[in-house]
Structure formats: C-alpha cells, structure tokens
PDB file of C-alpha atoms in Angstrom:
ATOM      1  CA  GLN A 246       3.142 -40.051 -31.952  1.00  0.00           C
ATOM      2  CA  VAL A 247       4.060 -40.817 -28.442  1.00  0.00           C
ATOM      3  CA  HIS A 248       1.497 -40.935 -25.566  1.00  0.00           C
ATOM      4  CA  LEU A 249       2.017 -40.721 -21.832  1.00  0.00           C
ATOM      5  CA  VAL A 250      -0.623 -41.642 -19.285  1.00  0.00           C
ATOM      6  CA  GLU A 251      -0.208 -40.824 -15.735  1.00  0.00           C
ATOM      7  CA  SER A 252      -2.099 -42.311 -12.776  1.00  0.00           C
ATOM      8  CA  GLY A 253      -1.843 -42.450  -8.930  1.00  0.00           C
ATOM      9  CA  GLY A 254      -2.491 -38.916  -7.810  1.00  0.00           C
ATOM     10  CA  GLY A 255      -4.981 -38.064  -5.174  1.00  0.00           C
ATOM     11  CA  LEU A 256      -5.528 -36.494  -1.803  1.00  0.00           C
ATOM     12  CA  VAL A 257      -3.236 -37.724   1.108  1.00  0.00           C
ATOM     13  CA  GLN A 258      -2.579 -36.622   4.601  1.00  0.00           C
ATOM     14  CA  ALA A 259       0.864 -35.234   5.455  1.00  0.00           C
ATOM     15  CA  GLY A 260       3.158 -38.023   6.193  1.00  0.00           C
ATOM     16  CA  GLY A 261       1.408 -40.424   3.940  1.00  0.00           C
ATOM     17  CA  SER A 262       2.694 -42.104   0.640  1.00  0.00           C
ATOM     18  CA  LEU A 263       1.667 -42.221  -2.992  1.00  0.00           C
ATOM     19  CA  LYS A 264       2.876 -44.009  -6.054  1.00  0.00           C
ATOM     20  CA  LEU A 265       2.576 -42.235  -9.411  1.00  0.00           C
ATOM     21  CA  SER A 266       2.958 -44.296 -12.627  1.00  0.00           C
ATOM     22  CA  CYS A 267       3.424 -43.189 -16.134  1.00  0.00           C
ATOM     23  CA  VAL A 268       2.979 -45.490 -19.189  1.00  0.00           C
ATOM     24  CA  VAL A 269       4.652 -44.517 -22.384  1.00  0.00           C
ATOM     25  CA  SER A 270       3.372 -45.781 -25.701  1.00  0.00           C
ATOM     26  CA  GLY A 271       3.846 -45.100 -29.393  1.00  0.00           C
ATOM     27  CA  ARG A 272       6.571 -45.379 -31.964  1.00  0.00           C
ATOM     28  CA  PHE A 273      10.057 -44.553 -30.940  1.00  0.00           C
ATOM     29  CA  SER A 274      13.394 -46.279 -31.160  1.00  0.00           C
ATOM     30  CA  ARG A 275      14.507 -45.800 -27.523  1.00  0.00           C
ATOM     31  CA  ILE A 276      13.804 -43.817 -24.408  1.00  0.00           C
ATOM     32  CA  ASN A 277      16.640 -41.515 -23.536  1.00  0.00           C
ATOM     33  CA  ALA A 278      15.345 -40.277 -20.310  1.00  0.00           C
ATOM     34  CA  MET A 279      12.112 -40.206 -18.088  1.00  0.00           C
ATOM     35  CA  GLY A 280      11.299 -37.731 -15.467  1.00  0.00           C
ATOM     36  CA  TRP A 281       8.574 -36.316 -13.253  1.00  0.00           C
ATOM     37  CA  TYR A 282       7.916 -32.514 -12.927  1.00  0.00           C
ATOM     38  CA  ARG A 283       5.756 -30.708 -10.577  1.00  0.00           C
ATOM     39  CA  ARG A 284       3.801 -27.561 -10.898  1.00  0.00           C
ATOM     40  CA  ALA A 285       2.783 -26.083  -7.519  1.00  0.00           C
ATOM     41  CA  PRO A 286       0.071 -23.411  -7.507  1.00  0.00           C
ATOM     42  CA  GLY A 287       1.695 -20.875  -9.785  1.00  0.00           C
ATOM     43  CA  PRO A 288       3.125 -20.956 -13.345  1.00  0.00           C
ATOM     44  CA  GLN A 289       6.569 -22.597 -12.727  1.00  0.00           C
ATOM     45  CA  ARG A 290       7.083 -26.252 -13.345  1.00  0.00           C
ATOM     46  CA  GLU A 291      10.083 -27.856 -11.562  1.00  0.00           C
ATOM     47  CA  LEU A 292      11.967 -31.001 -12.073  1.00  0.00           C
ATOM     48  CA  VAL A 293      11.279 -33.388  -9.248  1.00  0.00           C
ATOM     49  CA  ALA A 294      13.115 -36.511 -10.428  1.00  0.00           C
ATOM     50  CA  ASP A 295      14.961 -37.644 -13.601  1.00  0.00           C
ATOM     51  CA  LEU A 296      16.000 -41.082 -14.773  1.00  0.00           C
ATOM     52  CA  LYS A 297      18.489 -41.380 -17.570  1.00  0.00           C
ATOM     53  CA  ARG A 298      18.858 -44.385 -19.914  1.00  0.00           C
ATOM     54  CA  ASP A 299      22.151 -45.320 -18.166  1.00  0.00           C
ATOM     55  CA  GLY A 300      20.314 -45.482 -14.842  1.00  0.00           C
ATOM     56  CA  THR A 301      21.540 -42.350 -13.283  1.00  0.00           C
ATOM     57  CA  THR A 302      19.012 -40.325 -11.270  1.00  0.00           C
ATOM     58  CA  LYS A 303      18.699 -36.788 -10.197  1.00  0.00           C
ATOM     59  CA  TYR A 304      16.289 -35.322  -7.585  1.00  0.00           C
ATOM     60  CA  ALA A 305      15.257 -31.858  -6.437  1.00  0.00           C
ATOM     61  CA  ASP A 306      16.864 -31.117  -3.215  1.00  0.00           C
ATOM     62  CA  SER A 307      13.403 -30.709  -1.605  1.00  0.00           C
ATOM     63  CA  VAL A 308      12.417 -34.366  -2.356  1.00  0.00           C
ATOM     64  CA  LYS A 309      15.852 -36.256  -1.661  1.00  0.00           C
ATOM     65  CA  GLY A 310      15.313 -39.204   0.635  1.00  0.00           C
ATOM     66  CA  ARG A 311      11.572 -39.106   0.172  1.00  0.00           C
ATOM     67  CA  PHE A 312      11.046 -39.540  -3.539  1.00  0.00           C
ATOM     68  CA  THR A 313      12.236 -42.483  -5.669  1.00  0.00           C
ATOM     69  CA  ILE A 314      12.034 -42.737  -9.526  1.00  0.00           C
ATOM     70  CA  SER A 315      12.286 -46.062 -11.118  1.00  0.00           C
ATOM     71  CA  ARG A 316      11.402 -47.822 -14.293  1.00  0.00           C
ATOM     72  CA  SER A 317       9.388 -50.849 -13.869  1.00  0.00           C
ATOM     73  CA  GLY A 318       9.403 -54.210 -15.739  1.00  0.00           C
ATOM     74  CA  PRO A 319       9.543 -54.719 -19.336  1.00  0.00           C
ATOM     75  CA  ASP A 320       6.897 -52.025 -20.041  1.00  0.00           C
ATOM     76  CA  ASN A 321       7.795 -48.438 -20.714  1.00  0.00           C
ATOM     77  CA  THR A 322       6.528 -47.296 -17.264  1.00  0.00           C
ATOM     78  CA  VAL A 323       8.254 -44.934 -14.978  1.00  0.00           C
ATOM     79  CA  ASP A 324       7.083 -44.707 -11.391  1.00  0.00           C
ATOM     80  CA  LEU A 325       7.578 -42.162  -8.759  1.00  0.00           C
ATOM     81  CA  GLN A 326       7.378 -43.486  -5.163  1.00  0.00           C
ATOM     82  CA  ILE A 327       6.512 -40.455  -2.797  1.00  0.00           C
ATOM     83  CA  ASN A 328       6.959 -41.075   0.881  1.00  0.00           C
ATOM     84  CA  ASP A 329       6.601 -38.751   3.945  1.00  0.00           C
ATOM     85  CA  LEU A 330       4.361 -36.407   2.009  1.00  0.00           C
ATOM     86  CA  LYS A 331       4.455 -32.656   2.956  1.00  0.00           C
ATOM     87  CA  THR A 332       1.901 -30.015   2.239  1.00  0.00           C
ATOM     88  CA  GLU A 333       4.462 -28.272  -0.028  1.00  0.00           C
ATOM     89  CA  ASP A 334       4.417 -31.308  -2.229  1.00  0.00           C
ATOM     90  CA  THR A 335       0.933 -30.263  -3.391  1.00  0.00           C
ATOM     91  CA  GLY A 336       0.850 -29.743  -7.129  1.00  0.00           C
ATOM     92  CA  VAL A 337       0.200 -31.233 -10.538  1.00  0.00           C
ATOM     93  CA  TYR A 338       2.713 -33.827 -11.373  1.00  0.00           C
ATOM     94  CA  TYR A 339       3.658 -34.351 -15.026  1.00  0.00           C
ATOM     95  CA  CYS A 340       5.470 -37.291 -16.543  1.00  0.00           C
ATOM     96  CA  ALA A 341       7.934 -36.381 -19.421  1.00  0.00           C
ATOM     97  CA  VAL A 342      10.095 -38.478 -21.708  1.00  0.00           C
ATOM     98  CA  ASP A 343      12.927 -37.780 -24.028  1.00  0.00           C
ATOM     99  CA  VAL A 344      12.658 -40.378 -26.944  1.00  0.00           C
ATOM    100  CA  ALA A 345      14.521 -41.022 -30.086  1.00  0.00           C
ATOM    101  CA  ASP A 346      12.393 -40.829 -33.243  1.00  0.00           C
ATOM    102  CA  TYR A 347      12.180 -44.212 -34.848  1.00  0.00           C
ATOM    103  CA  LYS A 348      12.943 -42.870 -38.236  1.00  0.00           C
ATOM    104  CA  THR A 349      15.464 -40.127 -37.709  1.00  0.00           C
ATOM    105  CA  GLY A 350      16.926 -40.945 -34.275  1.00  0.00           C
ATOM    106  CA  LEU A 351      16.461 -37.391 -33.309  1.00  0.00           C
ATOM    107  CA  ALA A 352      15.387 -36.649 -29.688  1.00  0.00           C
ATOM    108  CA  HIS A 353      11.890 -35.416 -28.867  1.00  0.00           C
ATOM    109  CA  ASP A 354      10.237 -34.406 -25.606  1.00  0.00           C
ATOM    110  CA  TYR A 355       6.694 -35.534 -24.758  1.00  0.00           C
ATOM    111  CA  TRP A 356       4.579 -34.757 -21.817  1.00  0.00           C
ATOM    112  CA  GLY A 357       1.644 -36.333 -20.026  1.00  0.00           C
ATOM    113  CA  GLN A 358      -1.532 -34.505 -18.973  1.00  0.00           C
ATOM    114  CA  GLY A 359      -0.566 -34.243 -15.372  1.00  0.00           C
ATOM    115  CA  THR A 360      -2.041 -35.797 -12.188  1.00  0.00           C
ATOM    116  CA  GLN A 361      -3.068 -33.886  -9.065  1.00  0.00           C
ATOM    117  CA  VAL A 362      -1.507 -34.553  -5.756  1.00  0.00           C
ATOM    118  CA  THR A 363      -2.945 -32.730  -2.725  1.00  0.00           C
ATOM    119  CA  VAL A 364      -1.456 -33.138   0.637  1.00  0.00           C
ATOM    120  CA  SER A 365      -3.545 -31.983   3.623  1.00  0.00           C
ATOM    121  CA  SER A 366      -2.147 -31.061   6.899  1.00  0.00           C
TER     122      SER A 366
END
C-alpha cells in the first residue's frame, strides 16, 4: 500500500504565497511521476502541475510562471510552490503519484486526501 500525506494548505490573501508538500510512503519500486491536481468548487479536478521521473514538468496554462513543482531531497516528497495567488486558485489540492509495484513493476496511481487552499480578495 502507498500513502500520500499533504500539508501546507490554508487561507491566504490574493498576491500571497503558499507551499504545499506531499510525502509519499509505502512499498513500491520507483516513482514514475508525481503531480498536483486541483478541484475548484464543482466536480471537475484539473491537473495543476506534473513532474516526471526524467525531470520534465508540465503546468496548467493558468498557473504557468506562478507555480513550481519540485521533488525535495532524498525523501519521496513533492512540493508545490505557489506564488502570486489569485482568488481563482481556491480549491482542494490533491497530490497524486504513479508508482511501479515492487513485485510486478506495473504502474499504479495513488491519491492523497487533499488540502484546502482558500484565496481571499
């Protein structure tokens, strides 16, 4: 089983900054990709930022230049640095990973519980 624990959400004024972190633990042979998703008020969840094993990143157009995804240190931690927050950034942010099973090598996706980010005007 793989577990993801997110932290760093909160209430911030527009223009402010936050750093979200996600620690991945459990049994797996490797992490193929790590990412952050966001669900604004409503049912849809959108990709915010993605970091592949080879270091390539992808960002939603709405966050380019303001959000930075990175993997920190030797731990299986993925951070999302959020700068110049806008009210439309409000939502629940979820961490997700694509890992290879330690026995079969098959890829599986796992999700965190989510952390709320609220941006006030």
